[in-house]
Tab-separated table of C-alpha atoms in Angstrom:
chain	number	residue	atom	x	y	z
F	781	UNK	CA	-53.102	53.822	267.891
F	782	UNK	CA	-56.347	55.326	267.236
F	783	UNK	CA	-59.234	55.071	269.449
F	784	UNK	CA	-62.271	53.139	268.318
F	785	UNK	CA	-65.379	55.204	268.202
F	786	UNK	CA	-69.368	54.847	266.963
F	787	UNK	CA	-67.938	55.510	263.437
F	788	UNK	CA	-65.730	52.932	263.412
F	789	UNK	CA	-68.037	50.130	265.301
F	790	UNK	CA	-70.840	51.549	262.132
F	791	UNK	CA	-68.271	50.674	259.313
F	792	UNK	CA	-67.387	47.786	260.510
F	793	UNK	CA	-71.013	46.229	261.015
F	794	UNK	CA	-72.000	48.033	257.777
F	795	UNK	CA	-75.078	50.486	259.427
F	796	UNK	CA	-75.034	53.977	260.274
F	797	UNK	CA	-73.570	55.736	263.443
F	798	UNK	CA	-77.386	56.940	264.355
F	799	UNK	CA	-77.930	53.040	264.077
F	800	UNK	CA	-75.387	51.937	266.661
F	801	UNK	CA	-76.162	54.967	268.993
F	802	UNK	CA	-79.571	53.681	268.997
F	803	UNK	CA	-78.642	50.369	269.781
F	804	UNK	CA	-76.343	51.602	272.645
F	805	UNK	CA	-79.011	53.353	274.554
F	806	UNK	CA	-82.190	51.118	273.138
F	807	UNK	CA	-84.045	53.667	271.891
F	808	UNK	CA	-86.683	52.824	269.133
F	809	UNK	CA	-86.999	49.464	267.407
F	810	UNK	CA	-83.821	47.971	265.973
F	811	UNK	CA	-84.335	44.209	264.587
F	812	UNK	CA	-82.407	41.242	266.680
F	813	UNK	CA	-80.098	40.931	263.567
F	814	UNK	CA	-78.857	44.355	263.168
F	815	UNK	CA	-78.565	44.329	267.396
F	816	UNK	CA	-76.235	41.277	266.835
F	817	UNK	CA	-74.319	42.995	263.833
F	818	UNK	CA	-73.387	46.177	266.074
F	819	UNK	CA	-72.681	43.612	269.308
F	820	UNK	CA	-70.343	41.238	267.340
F	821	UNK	CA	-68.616	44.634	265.506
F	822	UNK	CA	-68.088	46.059	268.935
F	823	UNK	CA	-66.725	42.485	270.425
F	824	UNK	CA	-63.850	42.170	266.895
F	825	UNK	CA	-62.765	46.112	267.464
F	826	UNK	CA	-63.017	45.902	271.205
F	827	UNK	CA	-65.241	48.452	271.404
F	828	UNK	CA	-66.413	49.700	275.111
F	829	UNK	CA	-69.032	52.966	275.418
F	830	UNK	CA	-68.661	55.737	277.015
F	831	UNK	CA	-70.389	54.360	280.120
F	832	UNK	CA	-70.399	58.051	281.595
F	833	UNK	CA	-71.830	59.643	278.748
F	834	UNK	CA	-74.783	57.559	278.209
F	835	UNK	CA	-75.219	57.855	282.179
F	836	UNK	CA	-75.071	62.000	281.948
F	837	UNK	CA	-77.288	61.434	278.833
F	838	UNK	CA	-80.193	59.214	281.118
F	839	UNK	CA	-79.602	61.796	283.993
F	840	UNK	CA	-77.961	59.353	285.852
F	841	UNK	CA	-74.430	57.756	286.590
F	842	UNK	CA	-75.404	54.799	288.658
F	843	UNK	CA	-72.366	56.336	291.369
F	844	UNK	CA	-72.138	56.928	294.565
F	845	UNK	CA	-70.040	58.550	296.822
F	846	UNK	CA	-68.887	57.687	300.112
F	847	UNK	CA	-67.283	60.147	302.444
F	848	UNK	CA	-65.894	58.535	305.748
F	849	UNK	CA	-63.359	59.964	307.965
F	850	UNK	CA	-60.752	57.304	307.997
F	851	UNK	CA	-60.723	53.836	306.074
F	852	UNK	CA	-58.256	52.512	308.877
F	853	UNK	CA	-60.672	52.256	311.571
F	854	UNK	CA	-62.123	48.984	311.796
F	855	UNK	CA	-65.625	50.054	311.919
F	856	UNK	CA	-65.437	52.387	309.155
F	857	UNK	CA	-63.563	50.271	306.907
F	858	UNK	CA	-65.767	47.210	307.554
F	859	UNK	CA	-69.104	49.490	307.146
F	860	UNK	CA	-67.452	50.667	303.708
F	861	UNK	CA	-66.788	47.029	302.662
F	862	UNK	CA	-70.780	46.135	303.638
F	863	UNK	CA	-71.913	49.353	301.867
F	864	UNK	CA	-70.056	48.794	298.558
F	865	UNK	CA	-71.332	45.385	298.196
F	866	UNK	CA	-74.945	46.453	298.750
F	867	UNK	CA	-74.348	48.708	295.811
F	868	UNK	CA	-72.580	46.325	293.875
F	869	UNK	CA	-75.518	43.983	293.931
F	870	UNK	CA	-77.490	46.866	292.644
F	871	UNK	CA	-75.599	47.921	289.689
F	872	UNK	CA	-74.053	50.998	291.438
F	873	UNK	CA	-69.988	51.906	291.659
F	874	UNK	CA	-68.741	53.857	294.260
F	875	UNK	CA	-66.606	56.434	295.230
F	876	UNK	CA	-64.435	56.380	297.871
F	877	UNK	CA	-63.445	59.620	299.681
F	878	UNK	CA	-61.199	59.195	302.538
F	879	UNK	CA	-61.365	62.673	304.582
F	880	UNK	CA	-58.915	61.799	307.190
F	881	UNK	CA	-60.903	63.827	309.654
F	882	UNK	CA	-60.107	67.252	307.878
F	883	UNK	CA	-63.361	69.664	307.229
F	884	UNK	CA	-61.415	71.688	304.257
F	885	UNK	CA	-60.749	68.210	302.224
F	886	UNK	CA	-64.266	66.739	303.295
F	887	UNK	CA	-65.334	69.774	301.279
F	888	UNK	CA	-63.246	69.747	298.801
F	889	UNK	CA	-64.609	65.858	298.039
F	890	UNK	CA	-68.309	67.161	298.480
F	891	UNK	CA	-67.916	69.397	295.524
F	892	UNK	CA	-65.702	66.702	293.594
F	893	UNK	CA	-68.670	63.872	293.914
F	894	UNK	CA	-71.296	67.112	292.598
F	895	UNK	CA	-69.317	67.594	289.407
F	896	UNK	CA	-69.201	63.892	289.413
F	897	UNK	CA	-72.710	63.966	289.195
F	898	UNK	CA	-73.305	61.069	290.841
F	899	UNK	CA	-76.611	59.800	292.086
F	900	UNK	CA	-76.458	59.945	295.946
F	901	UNK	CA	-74.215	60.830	298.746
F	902	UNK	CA	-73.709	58.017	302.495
F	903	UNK	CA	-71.791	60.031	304.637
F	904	UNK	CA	-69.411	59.006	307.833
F	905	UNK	CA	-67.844	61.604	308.978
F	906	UNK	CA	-67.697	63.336	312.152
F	907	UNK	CA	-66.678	67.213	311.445
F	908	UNK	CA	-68.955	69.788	312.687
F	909	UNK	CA	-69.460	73.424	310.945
F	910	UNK	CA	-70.320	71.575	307.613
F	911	UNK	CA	-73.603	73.040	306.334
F	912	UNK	CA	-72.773	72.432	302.665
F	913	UNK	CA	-74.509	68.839	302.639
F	914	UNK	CA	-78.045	71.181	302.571
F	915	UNK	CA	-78.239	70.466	298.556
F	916	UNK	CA	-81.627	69.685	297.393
F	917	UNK	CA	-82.149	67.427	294.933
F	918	UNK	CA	-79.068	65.740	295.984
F	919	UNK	CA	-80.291	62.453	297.722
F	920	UNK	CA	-77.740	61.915	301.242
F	921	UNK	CA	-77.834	59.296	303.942
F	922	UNK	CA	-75.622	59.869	306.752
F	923	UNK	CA	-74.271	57.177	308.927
F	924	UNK	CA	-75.371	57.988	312.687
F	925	UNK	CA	-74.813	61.587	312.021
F	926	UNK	CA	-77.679	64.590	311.555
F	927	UNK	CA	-76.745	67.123	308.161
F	928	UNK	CA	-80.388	68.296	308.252
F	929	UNK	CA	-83.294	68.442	306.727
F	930	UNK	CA	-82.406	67.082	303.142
F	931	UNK	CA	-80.258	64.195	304.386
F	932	UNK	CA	-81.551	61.271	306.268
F	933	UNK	CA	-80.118	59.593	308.870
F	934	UNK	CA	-78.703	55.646	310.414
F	935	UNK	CA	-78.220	54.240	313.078
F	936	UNK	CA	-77.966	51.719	315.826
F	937	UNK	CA	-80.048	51.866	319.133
F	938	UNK	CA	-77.879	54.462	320.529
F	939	UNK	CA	-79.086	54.450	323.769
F	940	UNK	CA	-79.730	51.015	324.619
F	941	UNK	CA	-76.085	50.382	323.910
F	942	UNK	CA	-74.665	53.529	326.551
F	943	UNK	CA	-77.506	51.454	329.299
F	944	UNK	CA	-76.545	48.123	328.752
F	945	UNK	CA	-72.918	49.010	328.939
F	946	UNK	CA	-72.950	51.300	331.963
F	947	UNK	CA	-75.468	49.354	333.728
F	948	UNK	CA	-72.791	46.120	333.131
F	949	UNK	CA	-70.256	48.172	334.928
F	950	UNK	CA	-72.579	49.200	337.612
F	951	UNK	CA	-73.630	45.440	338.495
F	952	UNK	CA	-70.015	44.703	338.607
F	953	UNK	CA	-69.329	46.803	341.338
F	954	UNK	CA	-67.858	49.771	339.322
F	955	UNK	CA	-68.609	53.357	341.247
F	956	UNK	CA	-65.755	55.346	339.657
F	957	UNK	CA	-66.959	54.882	335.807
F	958	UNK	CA	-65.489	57.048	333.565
F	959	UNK	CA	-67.167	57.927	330.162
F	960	UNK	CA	-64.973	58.518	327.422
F	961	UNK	CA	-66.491	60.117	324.098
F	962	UNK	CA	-66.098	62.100	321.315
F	963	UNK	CA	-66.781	65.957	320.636
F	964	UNK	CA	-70.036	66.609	322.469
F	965	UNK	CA	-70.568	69.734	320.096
F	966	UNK	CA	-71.454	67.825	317.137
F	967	UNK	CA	-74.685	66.505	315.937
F	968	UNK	CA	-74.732	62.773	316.525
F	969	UNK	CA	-77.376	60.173	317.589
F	970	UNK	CA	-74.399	58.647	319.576
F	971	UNK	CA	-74.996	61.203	322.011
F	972	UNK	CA	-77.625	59.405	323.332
F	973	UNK	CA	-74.930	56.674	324.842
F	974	UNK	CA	-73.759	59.485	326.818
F	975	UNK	CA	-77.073	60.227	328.084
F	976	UNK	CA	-77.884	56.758	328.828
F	977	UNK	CA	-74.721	56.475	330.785
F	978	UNK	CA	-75.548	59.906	332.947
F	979	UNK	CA	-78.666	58.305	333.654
F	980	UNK	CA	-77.968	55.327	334.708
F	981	UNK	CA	-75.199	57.216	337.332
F	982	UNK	CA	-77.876	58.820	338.669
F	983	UNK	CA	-80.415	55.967	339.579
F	984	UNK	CA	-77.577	53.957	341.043
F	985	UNK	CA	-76.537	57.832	342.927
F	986	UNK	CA	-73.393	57.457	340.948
F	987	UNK	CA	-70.995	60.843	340.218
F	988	UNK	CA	-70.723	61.077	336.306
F	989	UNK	CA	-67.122	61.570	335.081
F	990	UNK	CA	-67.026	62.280	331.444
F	991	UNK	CA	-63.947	62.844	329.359
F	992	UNK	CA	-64.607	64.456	325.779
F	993	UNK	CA	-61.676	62.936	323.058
F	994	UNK	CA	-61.986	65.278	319.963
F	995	UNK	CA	-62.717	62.961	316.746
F	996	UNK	CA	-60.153	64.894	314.573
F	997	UNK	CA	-57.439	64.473	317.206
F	998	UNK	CA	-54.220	62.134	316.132
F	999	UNK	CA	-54.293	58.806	317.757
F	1000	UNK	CA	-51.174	59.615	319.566
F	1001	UNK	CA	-52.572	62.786	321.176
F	1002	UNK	CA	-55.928	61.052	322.233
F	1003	UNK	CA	-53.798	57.978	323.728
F	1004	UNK	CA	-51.554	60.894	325.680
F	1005	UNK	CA	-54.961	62.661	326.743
F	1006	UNK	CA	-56.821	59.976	327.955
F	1007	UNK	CA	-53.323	58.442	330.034
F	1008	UNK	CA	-53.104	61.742	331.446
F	1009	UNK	CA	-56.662	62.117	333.044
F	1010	UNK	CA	-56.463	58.197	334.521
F	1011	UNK	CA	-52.831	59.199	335.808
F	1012	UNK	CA	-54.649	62.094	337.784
F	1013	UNK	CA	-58.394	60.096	338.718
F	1014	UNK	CA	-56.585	56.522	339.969
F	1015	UNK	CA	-59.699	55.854	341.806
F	1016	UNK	CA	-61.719	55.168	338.536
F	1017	UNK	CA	-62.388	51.393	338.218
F	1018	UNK	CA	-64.661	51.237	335.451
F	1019	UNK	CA	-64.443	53.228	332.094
F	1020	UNK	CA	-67.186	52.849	328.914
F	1021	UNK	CA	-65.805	54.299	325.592
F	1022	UNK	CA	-67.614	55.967	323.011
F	1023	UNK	CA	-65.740	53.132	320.158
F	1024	UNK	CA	-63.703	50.445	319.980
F	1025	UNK	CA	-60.031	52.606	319.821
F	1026	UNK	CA	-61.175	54.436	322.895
F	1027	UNK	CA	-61.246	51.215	325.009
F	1028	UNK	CA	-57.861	49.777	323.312
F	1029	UNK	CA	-55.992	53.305	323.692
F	1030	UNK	CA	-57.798	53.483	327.612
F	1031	UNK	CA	-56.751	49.480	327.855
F	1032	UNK	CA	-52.912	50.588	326.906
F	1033	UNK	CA	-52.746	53.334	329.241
F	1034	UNK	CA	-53.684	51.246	332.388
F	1035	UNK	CA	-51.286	48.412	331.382
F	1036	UNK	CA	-48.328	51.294	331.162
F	1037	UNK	CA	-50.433	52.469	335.071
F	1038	UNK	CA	-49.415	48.612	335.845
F	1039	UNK	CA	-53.226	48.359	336.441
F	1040	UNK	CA	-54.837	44.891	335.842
F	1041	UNK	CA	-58.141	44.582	333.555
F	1042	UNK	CA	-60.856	44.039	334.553
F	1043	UNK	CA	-59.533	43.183	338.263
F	1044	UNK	CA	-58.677	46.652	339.062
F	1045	UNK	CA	-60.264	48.453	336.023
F	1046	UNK	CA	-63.529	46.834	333.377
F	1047	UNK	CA	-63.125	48.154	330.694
F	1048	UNK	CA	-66.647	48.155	328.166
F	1049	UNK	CA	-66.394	49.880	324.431
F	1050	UNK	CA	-68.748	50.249	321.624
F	1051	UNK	CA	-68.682	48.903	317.603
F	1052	UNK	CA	-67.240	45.376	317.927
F	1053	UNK	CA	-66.366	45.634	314.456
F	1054	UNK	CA	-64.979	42.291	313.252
F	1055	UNK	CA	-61.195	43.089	312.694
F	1056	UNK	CA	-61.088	44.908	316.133
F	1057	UNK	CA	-62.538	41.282	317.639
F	1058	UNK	CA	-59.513	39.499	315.805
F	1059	UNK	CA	-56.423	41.584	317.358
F	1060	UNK	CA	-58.382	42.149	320.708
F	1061	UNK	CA	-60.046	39.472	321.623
F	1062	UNK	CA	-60.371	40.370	325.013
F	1063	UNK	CA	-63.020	43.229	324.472
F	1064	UNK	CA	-66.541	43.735	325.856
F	1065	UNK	CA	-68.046	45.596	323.823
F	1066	UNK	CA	-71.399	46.735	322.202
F	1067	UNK	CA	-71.493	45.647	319.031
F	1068	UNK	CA	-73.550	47.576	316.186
F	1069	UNK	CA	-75.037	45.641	313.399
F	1070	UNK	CA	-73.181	46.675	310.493
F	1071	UNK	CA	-74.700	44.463	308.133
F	1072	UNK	CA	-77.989	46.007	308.902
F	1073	UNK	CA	-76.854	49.846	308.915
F	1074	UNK	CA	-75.763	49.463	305.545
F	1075	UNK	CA	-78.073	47.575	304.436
F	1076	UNK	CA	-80.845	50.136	305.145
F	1077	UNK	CA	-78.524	52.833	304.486
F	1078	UNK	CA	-78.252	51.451	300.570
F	1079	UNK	CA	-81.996	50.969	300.374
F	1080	UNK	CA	-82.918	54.425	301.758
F	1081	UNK	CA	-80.631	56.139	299.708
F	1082	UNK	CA	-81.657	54.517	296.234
F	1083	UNK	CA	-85.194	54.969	297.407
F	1084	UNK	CA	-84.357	58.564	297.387
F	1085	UNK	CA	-82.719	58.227	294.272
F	1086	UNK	CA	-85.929	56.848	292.706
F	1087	UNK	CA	-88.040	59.793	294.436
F	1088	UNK	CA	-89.211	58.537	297.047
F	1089	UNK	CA	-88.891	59.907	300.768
F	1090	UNK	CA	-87.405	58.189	303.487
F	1091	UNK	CA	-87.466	58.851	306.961
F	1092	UNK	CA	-84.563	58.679	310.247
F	1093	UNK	CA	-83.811	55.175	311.241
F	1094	UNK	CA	-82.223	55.083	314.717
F	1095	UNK	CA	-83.002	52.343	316.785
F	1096	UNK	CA	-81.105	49.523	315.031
F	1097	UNK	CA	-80.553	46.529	317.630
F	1098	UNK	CA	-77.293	46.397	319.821
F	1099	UNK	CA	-75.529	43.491	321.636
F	1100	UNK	CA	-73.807	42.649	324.256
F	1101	UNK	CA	-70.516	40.867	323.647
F	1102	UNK	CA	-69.212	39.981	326.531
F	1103	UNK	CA	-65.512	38.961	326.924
F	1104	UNK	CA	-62.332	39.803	329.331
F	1105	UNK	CA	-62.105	43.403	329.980
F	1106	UNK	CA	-65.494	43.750	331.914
C-alpha cells in the first residue's frame, strides 16, 4: 500500500503541495475555506504529518528525556509517573531511559536523547564519573543530584529529613544508631541527611556508625552487606536509611537476626513513596514530596527551554510519617 504524502493530501483537496505545507505549519495567510479543504482531505486519506519533521523544522521536538536508574524502585517509578504527567499537560512526550544503574548505558542514552534532539534533559541517576551532561545549550534538571554548572538541580529539604529522623531515634532511647547510605563519593544534596545525622550524634555525645551501600550494587548483594555488618554490631538498636529499600532490606535482616522491630531495633527510612506505603505499611519514614519535585522540576526545565535561567531548588518540605518500625 502506498503511503499518503503532501502530494497526495494536495490532489485530493485540489491545491498545491506548497498550499498544504503552508497550512501544516501556519505560515502566511491561507483563507478558512482552503484550511478546511486540506483538513477534511487529510481526515478521507488518513493523513497524519510528520510530527518530527515539522518539530526539527521549528527547532524544536516538544521531547524530553528522562534518565533514571531503575523504574522498579518505588520512588523512581512514582517520580517518573508525576513527571510525565506534568509534561503531558504541557504538550511535551517523553522519553524514557531506564539505565539500570550502569554508567556505559547511561551514556549511551545521553547521546541517543542528543540525536533525538529533544528539548531538555531531568535526570535521576546516581553514577559518578559522568561529566558528559556539561552540554551547553542543552537545558538539564537533575533530580537531587549536582552535573554542574549547566544543569540545575531538585530537591527535598535534605537535611531537615536526616535531623528529624535521627533526632526521632535519639528521643526514643536509641544510642547505637546506625546510618545506612549510599556512595558517599558522589555528588548529591542527600548528603546532607548524613550530615544532619553526624550532627545530631554529636550534641546528644552519640558515636556515629555509618555504613556506605554502593547505589549500583544488586539488591541481593546490598541485603547480604548490610546482614553482615548487623550480624557483627548486635548492639545497634536504632538504624536510619538513606531510602525506603535500605530500611526494608535492614528490616529483613533483623527478622532472619530473630530481632523484634522497633522493640529491640527502630527502624526510620527516607522517600515514603506511595507503593512502598502499600506493601510496608509498617514504615517510619521521611517522606519527600514528589508531587512538588516534579512539579518544579517540569517548570524549571521548560523555563530553560524558553531561555530563561533557573536557579538550585533544595529545600523542598519533608515529613514525618510515623508508623511501626520506630
Amino acid at each position: 500500500m502506498k503511503k499518503i504524502g503532501i502530494r497526495e493530501v494536495a490532489k485530493e483537496a485540489e491545491v498545491s503541495p506548497t498550499t498544504v505545507s503552508r497550512v501544516l505549519n501556519n505560515r502566511g495567510y491561507i483563507s478558512e475555506e482552503t484550511k478546511n479543504k486540506v483538513f477534511d482531505a487529510m481526515n478521507k486519506l488518513e493523513y497524519y504529518p510528520n510530527e518530527l519533521a515539522r518539530a526539527l523544522f521549528k527547532n524544536e521536538t516538544y521531547t524530553v528525556g528522562l534518565i533514571f536508574p531503575t523504574i522498579t524502585n518505588p520512588f523512581h517509578a512514582e517520580l517518573i509517573q508525576s513527571i510525565e504527567f506534568e509534561l503531558s499537560n504541557k504538550g511535551y512526550k517523553v522519553l524514557l531511559c531506564n539505565s539500570l544503574n550502569n554508567p556505559t548505558k547511561e551514556k549511551e542514552y545521553l547521546a541517543m536523547l542528543r540525536k533525538n534532539q529533544v528539548d531538555g534533559i531531568i535526570v535521576g541517576t546516581h553514577n559518578k564519573d559522568i561529566d558528559d551532561y556539561n552540554i551547553p545549550g542543552l537545558p538539564i534538571v537533575a533530580i537531587d543530584r549536582n552535573l554542574g554548572k549547566n544543569t540545575v538541580t531538585v530537591s527535598c529539604d535534605n537535611y531537615t529529613g536526616g535531623e528529624i529522623a535521627t533526632q526521632l531515634l535519639v528521643s526514643h532511647g536509641c544510642r547505637n544508631i546506625l546510618c545506612i547510605r549510599g556512595d558517599s563519593k558522589i555528588k548529591l544534596p542527600a548528603n546532607s541527611r548524613t550530615l544532619a545525622y553526624k550532627n545530631i550524634m554529636k550534641e546528644n555525645n552519640l558515636d556515629p556508625l555509618i555504613l556506605e551501600v554502593p547505589f549500583v550494587a544488586e539488591i541481593k548483594d546490598k541485603k547480604k552487606m548490610i546482614g553482615e555488618y548487623l550480624e557483627t554490631h548486635p548492639n545497634i538498636d536504632g538504624i536510619f536509611a538513606g531510602d525506603d529499600l535500605l530500611a526494608t532490606l535492614a528490616i529483613n535482616s533483623l527478622i532472619y537476626m530473630r530481632k523484634n522491630v522497633p522493640e529491640d531495633v527502630k527502624v526510620v527510612g527516607f522517600d515514603g513513596a506511595e507503593q512502598t506505603l502499600i506493601y510496608n505499611s509498617d514504615l517510619t519514614t521521611i517522606q519527600q514530596p514528589i508531587g512538588q519535585i516534579s512539579s518544579v522540576a517540569v517548570h524549571k526545565l521548560l523555563n530553560m527551554i524558553g531561555g530563561k535561567e533557573e536557579k538550585d531548588e533544595l529545600d523542598l518540605p519533608v515529613r514525618l510519617l510515623k508508623n511501626h518500625t520506630a
